[in-house]
Short mmCIF file of C-alpha atoms in Angstrom, two decimals:
data_model
loop_
_atom_site.label_atom_id
_atom_site.label_comp_id
_atom_site.label_asym_id
_atom_site.label_seq_id
_atom_site.Cartn_x
_atom_site.Cartn_y
_atom_site.Cartn_z
CA MET P 238 0.08 0.01 -0.09
CA VAL P 239 1.13 3.57 -0.95
CA LYS P 240 2.49 5.30 2.23
CA ASP P 241 -0.35 7.82 3.39
CA LYS P 242 0.49 11.21 2.25
CA LYS P 243 0.34 13.90 5.17
CA ILE P 244 -2.40 16.48 4.81
CA THR P 245 -3.43 19.69 6.36
CA THR P 246 -4.72 18.77 9.78
CA SER P 247 -7.16 21.56 10.32
CA ALA P 248 -10.14 19.49 9.11
CA HIS P 249 -9.32 16.97 11.58
CA GLU P 250 -8.59 19.01 14.65
CA ALA P 251 -12.28 19.11 15.60
CA LEU P 252 -12.69 15.51 14.84
CA GLY P 253 -12.47 14.87 18.67
CA GLU P 254 -16.14 14.71 18.37
CA ILE P 255 -17.77 13.43 15.16
CA GLU P 256 -20.69 15.94 15.30
CA SER P 257 -18.16 18.93 15.44
CA ASP P 258 -16.49 17.95 12.10
CA LYS P 259 -18.45 19.81 9.60
CA LYS P 260 -16.71 18.33 6.35
CA ARG P 261 -18.20 15.16 5.20
CA HIS P 262 -15.94 12.33 4.28
CA PHE P 263 -15.92 10.34 1.03
CA ASN P 264 -13.87 7.53 -0.51
CA VAL P 265 -13.50 8.12 -3.97
CA VAL P 266 -12.17 5.28 -6.22
CA PHE P 267 -10.81 5.73 -9.62
CA ILE P 268 -11.46 2.89 -11.95
CA GLY P 269 -11.27 2.26 -15.74
CA HIS P 270 -9.47 0.38 -18.18
CA VAL P 271 -5.54 0.20 -18.23
CA ASP P 272 -3.94 3.47 -19.60
CA ALA P 273 -7.21 5.58 -19.37
CA GLY P 274 -5.19 8.06 -17.17
CA LYS P 275 -6.44 7.33 -13.58
CA SER P 276 -3.12 7.83 -11.58
CA THR P 277 -2.56 11.06 -13.85
CA ILE P 278 -5.82 12.41 -12.83
CA GLY P 279 -5.07 11.45 -9.06
CA GLY P 280 -1.91 13.13 -9.16
CA GLN P 281 -3.09 16.26 -10.83
CA ILE P 282 -5.85 16.45 -8.12
CA LEU P 283 -3.25 16.32 -5.34
CA PHE P 284 -1.27 19.09 -7.26
CA LEU P 285 -4.29 21.34 -7.51
CA SER P 286 -5.48 20.71 -4.07
CA GLY P 287 -2.05 21.80 -2.64
CA GLN P 288 -1.01 18.40 -1.31
CA VAL P 289 2.24 18.46 -3.51
CA ASP P 290 4.62 21.31 -4.08
CA ASP P 291 6.15 22.38 -7.30
CA ARG P 292 9.55 21.12 -6.53
CA THR P 293 8.24 17.62 -6.23
CA ILE P 294 6.54 17.99 -9.52
CA GLN P 295 9.51 19.06 -11.14
CA LYS P 296 11.44 16.21 -9.64
CA TYR P 297 8.86 13.64 -11.06
CA GLU P 298 9.04 15.61 -14.53
CA LYS P 299 12.94 15.00 -14.64
CA GLU P 300 12.44 11.27 -13.57
CA ALA P 301 9.88 10.74 -16.24
CA LYS P 302 11.72 12.21 -18.93
CA ASP P 303 14.78 10.21 -18.03
CA LYS P 304 12.55 6.99 -18.56
CA SER P 305 11.38 8.69 -21.96
CA ARG P 306 8.03 8.93 -20.37
CA GLU P 307 7.36 12.50 -20.32
CA SER P 308 3.50 12.22 -20.09
CA TRP P 309 3.57 10.01 -17.00
CA TYR P 310 5.00 12.47 -14.50
CA MET P 311 1.72 13.15 -12.79
CA ALA P 312 1.07 9.48 -12.24
CA TYR P 313 4.40 9.32 -10.14
CA ILE P 314 2.66 10.97 -7.44
CA MET P 315 0.28 8.18 -7.04
CA ASP P 316 2.32 5.30 -8.33
CA THR P 317 5.22 5.21 -5.99
CA ASN P 318 6.94 1.90 -6.22
CA GLU P 319 9.55 1.33 -9.19
CA GLU P 320 7.50 -1.63 -10.55
CA GLU P 321 4.65 0.60 -11.36
CA ARG P 322 6.75 3.38 -12.57
CA VAL P 323 9.00 1.31 -15.12
CA LYS P 324 5.57 -0.34 -16.60
CA GLY P 325 3.59 2.66 -16.18
CA ILE P 326 0.64 0.47 -14.60
CA THR P 327 -0.87 0.69 -11.01
CA VAL P 328 -0.60 -2.59 -9.03
CA GLU P 329 -1.30 -1.59 -5.74
CA VAL P 330 -4.39 0.59 -4.53
CA GLY P 331 -2.85 3.96 -4.22
CA ARG P 332 -4.24 6.06 -1.25
CA ALA P 333 -4.10 9.73 -0.88
CA TYR P 334 -6.17 12.63 0.41
CA PHE P 335 -7.60 16.22 -0.41
CA GLU P 336 -10.20 18.50 0.51
CA THR P 337 -12.77 20.85 -0.95
CA GLU P 338 -14.77 23.55 0.63
CA THR P 339 -17.19 21.15 2.10
CA SER P 340 -15.69 17.68 1.82
CA ARG P 341 -12.82 15.64 2.71
CA PHE P 342 -11.76 12.88 0.11
CA THR P 343 -9.85 9.65 0.31
CA ILE P 344 -8.55 8.90 -3.10
CA LEU P 345 -8.34 5.20 -4.04
CA ASP P 346 -6.23 4.72 -7.07
CA ALA P 347 -7.33 1.07 -8.35
CA PRO P 348 -5.31 -0.64 -10.88
CA GLY P 349 -6.82 -0.95 -14.30
CA HIS P 350 -4.82 -4.05 -15.60
CA LYS P 351 -6.73 -7.13 -15.66
CA SER P 352 -4.10 -9.27 -13.93
CA TYR P 353 -4.66 -6.79 -10.66
CA VAL P 354 -8.60 -6.86 -10.85
CA PRO P 355 -8.48 -8.47 -7.20
CA ASN P 356 -6.49 -5.31 -5.98
CA MET P 357 -9.17 -3.18 -7.51
CA ILE P 358 -11.96 -5.09 -5.64
CA SER P 359 -10.23 -4.48 -2.34
CA GLY P 360 -10.31 -0.37 -3.32
CA ALA P 361 -13.69 -0.38 -4.79
CA SER P 362 -15.07 -2.47 -1.69
CA GLN P 363 -14.10 0.77 0.50
CA ALA P 364 -15.47 3.42 -1.92
CA ASP P 365 -18.65 5.64 -1.74
CA VAL P 366 -18.38 7.12 -5.10
CA GLY P 367 -16.68 6.01 -8.30
CA VAL P 368 -14.88 8.02 -10.98
CA LEU P 369 -15.04 6.05 -14.07
CA VAL P 370 -12.16 7.19 -16.37
CA ILE P 371 -12.61 6.74 -20.01
CA SER P 372 -9.91 7.68 -22.70
CA ALA P 373 -11.35 9.76 -25.50
CA ARG P 374 -8.43 9.01 -27.71
CA LYS P 375 -9.05 7.38 -30.83
CA GLY P 376 -9.00 3.52 -30.48
CA GLU P 377 -8.51 3.71 -26.84
CA PHE P 378 -12.28 4.11 -25.68
CA GLU P 379 -12.99 1.20 -28.12
CA THR P 380 -10.26 -1.14 -26.61
CA GLY P 381 -11.31 -0.53 -23.08
CA TYR P 382 -15.23 -0.87 -23.78
CA GLU P 383 -15.24 -3.87 -26.06
CA ARG P 384 -15.44 -7.47 -24.73
CA GLY P 385 -12.49 -8.21 -22.75
CA GLY P 386 -11.69 -4.61 -21.91
CA GLN P 387 -11.70 -3.63 -18.17
CA THR P 388 -14.21 -0.74 -18.65
CA ARG P 389 -17.05 -3.22 -18.68
CA GLU P 390 -15.60 -5.34 -15.86
CA HIS P 391 -14.98 -2.55 -13.40
CA VAL P 392 -18.57 -1.03 -13.75
CA GLN P 393 -20.02 -4.13 -13.14
CA LEU P 394 -17.81 -4.67 -10.08
CA ALA P 395 -18.11 -1.16 -8.84
CA LYS P 396 -21.98 -1.69 -8.65
CA THR P 397 -21.78 -4.92 -7.02
CA LEU P 398 -19.21 -3.58 -4.30
CA GLY P 399 -21.82 -0.84 -3.33
CA VAL P 400 -20.46 2.25 -5.42
CA THR P 401 -23.72 3.80 -5.97
CA LYS P 402 -22.70 7.05 -7.52
CA LEU P 403 -20.74 7.32 -10.45
CA LEU P 404 -19.14 10.14 -12.13
CA VAL P 405 -17.92 9.11 -15.66
CA VAL P 406 -14.89 11.39 -16.90
CA VAL P 407 -14.15 11.32 -20.58
CA ASN P 408 -10.32 11.96 -20.40
CA LYS P 409 -7.59 12.95 -22.95
CA MET P 410 -10.15 15.34 -24.67
CA ASP P 411 -6.92 17.57 -25.32
CA ASP P 412 -5.52 14.60 -27.56
CA PRO P 413 -4.96 15.49 -31.09
CA THR P 414 -7.35 12.96 -32.11
CA VAL P 415 -9.99 14.55 -30.29
CA LYS P 416 -9.37 18.23 -29.69
CA TRP P 417 -12.18 18.82 -27.37
CA SER P 418 -14.89 17.32 -30.07
CA LYS P 419 -18.15 17.52 -28.74
CA GLU P 420 -19.06 14.75 -31.38
CA ARG P 421 -16.51 12.37 -29.88
CA TYR P 422 -17.80 13.27 -26.32
CA ASP P 423 -21.41 12.38 -27.26
CA GLU P 424 -20.37 9.19 -29.12
CA ILE P 425 -19.00 7.84 -25.90
CA GLU P 426 -21.70 8.95 -23.68
CA SER P 427 -24.16 7.39 -26.13
CA LYS P 428 -22.51 3.97 -25.98
CA MET P 429 -21.80 4.04 -22.33
CA ILE P 430 -25.51 4.86 -21.25
CA PRO P 431 -27.36 1.66 -22.19
CA PHE P 432 -24.23 -0.18 -20.62
CA LEU P 433 -24.45 1.68 -17.32
CA LYS P 434 -28.09 1.06 -17.32
CA SER P 435 -27.64 -2.92 -17.93
CA SER P 436 -25.15 -2.79 -15.03
CA GLY P 437 -27.91 -1.54 -12.62
CA TYR P 438 -27.21 2.19 -12.58
CA ASN P 439 -29.95 4.83 -12.53
CA VAL P 440 -28.20 7.02 -14.99
CA LYS P 441 -30.39 10.01 -14.56
CA LYS P 442 -30.05 10.06 -10.77
CA ASP P 443 -26.64 8.37 -10.02
CA VAL P 444 -24.37 8.85 -13.01
CA GLN P 445 -22.91 12.32 -14.27
CA PHE P 446 -20.73 12.55 -17.28
CA LEU P 447 -17.99 15.38 -17.87
CA PRO P 448 -15.24 16.05 -20.15
CA ILE P 449 -11.58 16.65 -18.72
CA SER P 450 -7.95 16.54 -19.30
CA GLY P 451 -5.97 14.93 -16.47
CA LEU P 452 -2.56 15.76 -18.30
CA ILE P 453 -2.96 19.55 -18.31
CA GLY P 454 -5.58 19.61 -15.34
CA ALA P 455 -8.55 20.96 -17.43
CA ASN P 456 -11.97 20.86 -16.00
CA LEU P 457 -10.79 19.28 -12.57
CA LYS P 458 -10.56 22.14 -10.08
CA THR P 459 -11.77 25.01 -12.04
CA ARG P 460 -14.58 25.19 -14.73
CA MET P 461 -13.71 24.67 -18.23
CA ASP P 462 -12.20 27.83 -20.13
CA LYS P 463 -14.71 28.49 -22.87
CA SER P 464 -11.71 29.37 -25.27
CA ILE P 465 -10.64 25.68 -24.91
CA CYS P 466 -14.21 23.96 -24.97
CA SER P 467 -16.97 26.23 -25.85
CA TRP P 468 -19.70 23.68 -25.56
CA TRP P 469 -19.47 22.69 -22.05
CA ASN P 470 -21.48 24.37 -19.55
CA GLY P 471 -21.48 21.70 -16.82
CA PRO P 472 -19.40 21.52 -13.57
CA CYS P 473 -15.80 20.77 -13.22
CA LEU P 474 -14.81 17.53 -11.25
CA PHE P 475 -14.40 19.13 -7.74
CA GLU P 476 -17.82 20.70 -8.00
CA ALA P 477 -19.22 17.14 -9.14
CA LEU P 478 -17.73 15.60 -6.36
CA ASP P 479 -18.93 18.23 -3.95
CA ALA P 480 -22.41 17.82 -5.02
CA VAL P 481 -22.72 14.03 -4.72
CA GLU P 482 -25.01 13.02 -1.87
CA VAL P 483 -23.39 10.61 0.86
CA PRO P 484 -25.26 7.43 1.51
CA PHE P 485 -26.63 7.42 5.16
CA ARG P 486 -24.65 5.19 7.49
CA ASP P 487 -25.83 4.78 11.19
CA PRO P 488 -23.26 6.30 13.58
CA LYS P 489 -25.35 4.65 16.64
CA GLY P 490 -25.64 1.08 14.85
CA SER P 491 -23.63 -1.93 15.84
CA PHE P 492 -19.92 -1.26 15.12
CA ARG P 493 -18.59 -2.91 12.03
CA MET P 494 -15.15 -2.41 10.52
CA PRO P 495 -13.71 -4.91 8.02
CA ILE P 496 -9.89 -5.22 8.10
CA ILE P 497 -8.07 -4.63 5.22
CA ASP P 498 -4.41 -4.61 6.68
CA LYS P 499 -2.61 -4.86 9.91
CA PHE P 500 0.78 -4.08 11.22
CA LYS P 501 2.75 -4.00 14.68
CA ASP P 502 3.25 -0.43 16.10
CA MET P 503 3.33 -0.16 19.96
CA GLY P 504 0.67 -2.95 19.71
CA THR P 505 -1.30 -4.31 17.06
CA VAL P 506 -2.57 -1.81 14.68
CA VAL P 507 -5.65 -2.67 12.18
CA MET P 508 -6.98 -0.66 9.36
CA GLY P 509 -10.33 -0.63 7.51
CA LYS P 510 -13.24 1.63 6.82
CA VAL P 511 -16.18 1.94 9.22
CA GLU P 512 -19.18 0.57 7.67
CA CYS P 513 -21.57 1.18 10.73
CA GLY P 514 -21.50 2.61 14.40
CA SER P 515 -18.70 4.41 15.92
CA VAL P 516 -15.56 3.90 17.87
CA CYS P 517 -13.91 5.44 21.04
CA GLU P 518 -10.60 5.30 22.36
CA GLY P 519 -10.99 2.92 25.32
CA ASP P 520 -14.00 0.85 23.82
CA SER P 521 -13.93 -2.89 24.22
CA LEU P 522 -14.55 -4.62 20.90
CA MET P 523 -14.21 -8.07 19.30
CA VAL P 524 -12.27 -9.35 16.33
CA MET P 525 -14.41 -11.94 14.30
CA PRO P 526 -14.27 -14.66 13.62
CA ASN P 527 -11.75 -15.63 16.14
CA LYS P 528 -13.72 -13.88 18.91
CA ALA P 529 -10.54 -12.16 20.32
CA GLN P 530 -11.78 -9.61 22.87
CA VAL P 531 -9.85 -6.25 22.58
CA LYS P 532 -9.46 -2.88 23.88
CA VAL P 533 -9.18 0.12 21.76
CA LEU P 534 -5.81 2.02 22.75
CA ALA P 535 -5.91 4.64 19.83
CA VAL P 536 -7.81 5.62 16.93
CA PHE P 537 -6.29 7.43 13.92
CA CYS P 538 -7.91 9.03 11.11
CA ASP P 539 -5.74 9.84 8.26
CA GLU P 540 -2.60 11.11 9.95
CA ASP P 541 -4.26 12.30 13.29
CA ARG P 542 -4.88 10.74 16.49
CA VAL P 543 -8.68 11.22 17.35
CA LYS P 544 -10.85 10.42 20.37
CA ARG P 545 -13.78 9.26 18.34
CA ALA P 546 -14.78 8.51 14.99
CA GLY P 547 -17.83 7.35 12.75
CA PRO P 548 -19.27 5.65 9.81
CA GLY P 549 -17.48 6.21 6.61
CA GLU P 550 -14.21 7.03 8.07
CA ASN P 551 -10.81 5.15 7.00
CA LEU P 552 -9.19 4.32 10.41
CA ARG P 553 -5.96 2.79 11.89
CA VAL P 554 -6.92 1.51 15.31
CA ARG P 555 -4.40 0.35 17.92
CA LEU P 556 -5.47 -2.66 19.81
CA SER P 557 -4.35 -4.40 23.05
CA ALA P 558 -4.87 -8.12 24.05
CA VAL P 559 -4.29 -9.53 20.40
CA GLU P 560 -1.44 -10.55 18.34
CA GLU P 561 -0.85 -9.21 14.85
CA GLU P 562 -0.32 -12.78 13.54
CA ASP P 563 -3.74 -13.63 14.90
CA ILE P 564 -5.61 -11.23 12.54
CA LEU P 565 -5.98 -11.68 8.80
CA SER P 566 -7.33 -9.37 6.22
CA GLY P 567 -11.11 -9.91 6.00
CA PHE P 568 -11.58 -10.16 9.84
CA VAL P 569 -13.99 -7.78 11.09
CA LEU P 570 -13.70 -5.51 14.22
CA CYS P 571 -17.11 -5.22 15.64
CA SER P 572 -19.12 -4.67 18.71
CA VAL P 573 -19.08 -7.43 21.66
CA ALA P 574 -22.96 -7.09 22.19
CA ASN P 575 -23.86 -7.46 18.54
CA PRO P 576 -20.94 -9.17 16.76
CA ILE P 577 -20.80 -9.92 13.11
CA HIS P 578 -21.61 -13.66 11.96
CA GLY P 579 -19.00 -16.09 11.34
CA VAL P 580 -20.14 -18.58 8.79
CA THR P 581 -18.82 -21.52 6.36
CA GLU P 582 -22.14 -21.57 4.58
CA PHE P 583 -24.66 -19.18 3.36
CA VAL P 584 -27.75 -18.80 0.90
CA SER P 585 -27.35 -16.12 -1.83
CA GLN P 586 -28.97 -14.52 -4.99
CA LEU P 587 -26.71 -14.42 -7.74
CA GLN P 588 -26.64 -13.03 -11.30
CA ILE P 589 -24.50 -14.95 -13.55
CA LEU P 590 -22.66 -12.56 -15.84
CA GLU P 591 -20.29 -14.41 -18.27
CA LEU P 592 -19.16 -18.07 -17.61
CA LEU P 593 -15.90 -19.46 -19.14
CA ASP P 594 -16.33 -21.12 -22.32
CA ASN P 595 -18.27 -24.52 -22.02
CA ALA P 596 -18.61 -24.04 -18.42
CA ILE P 597 -22.02 -25.01 -16.66
CA PHE P 598 -22.98 -23.23 -13.44
CA THR P 599 -24.31 -26.30 -11.32
CA ALA P 600 -23.89 -27.95 -7.81
CA GLY P 601 -20.14 -28.56 -7.62
CA TYR P 602 -19.01 -25.33 -9.42
CA LYS P 603 -15.99 -23.90 -7.56
CA ALA P 604 -14.98 -20.28 -7.77
CA VAL P 605 -13.05 -17.43 -5.59
CA LEU P 606 -15.31 -15.42 -3.45
CA HIS P 607 -14.71 -11.78 -2.98
CA ILE P 608 -16.67 -10.16 -0.14
CA HIS P 609 -15.71 -6.88 1.70
CA SER P 610 -12.16 -7.63 2.33
CA VAL P 611 -12.49 -11.40 2.34
CA VAL P 612 -10.87 -13.41 -0.58
CA GLU P 613 -11.84 -17.04 -0.04
CA GLU P 614 -12.12 -20.14 -2.45
CA CYS P 615 -15.82 -21.29 -2.52
CA GLU P 616 -18.16 -23.96 -3.71
CA ILE P 617 -21.77 -24.03 -4.86
CA VAL P 618 -23.29 -26.88 -2.97
CA GLU P 619 -26.96 -26.69 -4.18
CA LEU P 620 -29.10 -24.58 -6.49
CA LEU P 621 -32.31 -23.90 -4.77
CA GLN P 622 -34.56 -22.02 -7.42
CA GLN P 623 -34.04 -19.89 -10.56
CA ILE P 624 -35.63 -16.57 -10.59
CA ASP P 625 -37.73 -15.19 -13.55
CA PRO P 626 -35.94 -12.06 -14.91
CA LYS P 627 -39.39 -10.67 -16.03
CA THR P 628 -41.53 -11.27 -12.94
CA LYS P 629 -38.54 -11.38 -10.41
CA LYS P 630 -40.33 -14.41 -8.93
CA PRO P 631 -38.96 -17.84 -8.23
CA MET P 632 -39.75 -20.33 -11.20
CA LYS P 633 -41.66 -23.50 -10.27
CA LYS P 634 -39.41 -26.11 -12.09
CA LYS P 635 -36.45 -27.44 -10.29
CA VAL P 636 -33.24 -26.29 -11.42
CA LEU P 637 -30.04 -28.44 -11.96
CA PHE P 638 -27.84 -25.89 -13.89
CA VAL P 639 -27.97 -22.29 -15.22
CA LYS P 640 -26.20 -20.34 -18.25
CA ASN P 641 -25.08 -16.81 -18.63
CA GLY P 642 -27.59 -14.20 -17.51
CA ALA P 643 -29.57 -16.22 -15.34
CA VAL P 644 -30.45 -15.29 -11.82
CA VAL P 645 -30.41 -17.92 -9.13
CA VAL P 646 -30.73 -18.68 -5.45
CA CYS P 647 -28.12 -21.08 -4.22
CA ARG P 648 -26.01 -22.26 -1.31
CA ILE P 649 -22.42 -21.51 -1.19
CA GLN P 650 -19.80 -23.07 0.84
CA VAL P 651 -16.60 -21.78 2.00
CA ASN P 652 -13.45 -23.67 3.64
CA ASN P 653 -12.57 -21.17 6.51
CA LEU P 654 -14.99 -19.19 8.72
CA ILE P 655 -15.89 -15.82 7.08
CA CYS P 656 -17.63 -12.74 8.47
CA ILE P 657 -20.68 -11.70 6.38
CA GLU P 658 -23.99 -10.16 6.96
CA LYS P 659 -27.44 -10.46 5.24
CA PHE P 660 -27.60 -7.93 2.54
CA SER P 661 -30.78 -6.76 3.87
CA ASP P 662 -29.06 -5.75 7.27
CA PHE P 663 -25.80 -4.55 6.22
CA PRO P 664 -25.45 -4.01 2.36
CA GLN P 665 -21.70 -3.45 2.42
CA LEU P 666 -21.05 -6.67 4.30
CA GLY P 667 -23.38 -8.71 2.25
CA ARG P 668 -22.73 -8.14 -1.41
CA PHE P 669 -19.86 -10.13 -3.26
CA THR P 670 -18.49 -11.21 -6.52
CA LEU P 671 -17.41 -14.81 -7.83
CA ARG P 672 -14.13 -14.92 -9.94
CA THR P 673 -12.81 -17.79 -11.81
CA GLU P 674 -9.48 -17.88 -13.85
CA GLY P 675 -9.11 -14.05 -13.46
CA LYS P 676 -12.50 -13.35 -14.54
CA THR P 677 -15.60 -11.91 -12.91
CA ILE P 678 -18.30 -14.50 -13.72
CA ALA P 679 -21.26 -13.66 -11.12
CA VAL P 680 -22.14 -11.25 -8.55
CA GLY P 681 -24.80 -11.52 -5.60
CA LYS P 682 -26.08 -10.78 -2.68
CA VAL P 683 -26.15 -12.77 0.94
CA THR P 684 -29.91 -13.46 1.61
CA ASP P 685 -29.59 -15.94 4.16
CA LEU P 686 -27.17 -17.16 6.82
CA ALA P 687 -26.88 -20.93 7.17
#
């Protein structure tokens, strides 16, 4: 994981009490096909919001030039390890912070390359808002959008992982093959809208399109200059992010924080995003599924120690009474009075997207399950009923196997205890994807715990 970048603390000094922190907090995940410009946009945002100074930018510019990769220098702000810089692709999920007048944002820069989709899933599962980056450059949009391109898979995954709001930024509008062409922008929008609808997005309410250039920073922090693009009258990216309505999370509910990482630092420190409830220094909590009772020694929000933090925050929590090696990614820090469920079997409603060639989805089918920060091998043990896509009601006839596009209720088994909830109780902890051989084959939600 990229080392967290230090940000101004003014917004967090008031965070001792949740109520006194006026700024809303969002996790924003940047998704899209490899080379669409996600890391460059992330870097440009940090530069424009004052998180990176000119000297650092000049250093990156020189470094990129030395590698004969002049246009990659902004991406170096987000892509900090050498492998990422040499290949020009993001591997890990980069993490950085910036703020606007009304909101604080954590950027999650997800990998676009298909080999690193599991990393993208872990990034998107922590996000509230998605920024889908599409390249307007001739040929690049088509490659990302066609069958096998990452644009499609990322949209479907984002929807499944609970990213309900999507900003679709059409990037590289300054490219010589585009030259801020309204026709090219409209063509991309008209092709994307039916696909977004079929993925379950309400395009009128939850999706917004806007043209940008990540490389030159056009339409990011300030509205588009009419001399560059006369036809655009909409908002810039910062305004669009500020206008997004955050989903409600209950600060008084039972505490739930899926653990995405852990390390030793004067005790055991766990990292994650609070999905429900609040945590205070001194609280007694439980780590599930191993039922370890722990005490909260300290809570850190971004770089700052706080007394208390609520839902939606990305935290580092220092715990006593548990060893770092006894915690795995996918475990959940939760309240003692109402702990999360640990199960090896559950009932789910699945939508089959696209099976591998010649594969049949039936009892005995094996796949890899991704649910919040859990990654586990699983097996379909029983198909219970098929759902009629038109009426949304169960079909009468017994179901033995299903094909692409089917919706089916089935029983799924995993080898190790995993922490999950019913989708109806905690949506973020009850939606999942199934993948086989590097491809997402189904998305689903937990309907019952066995």
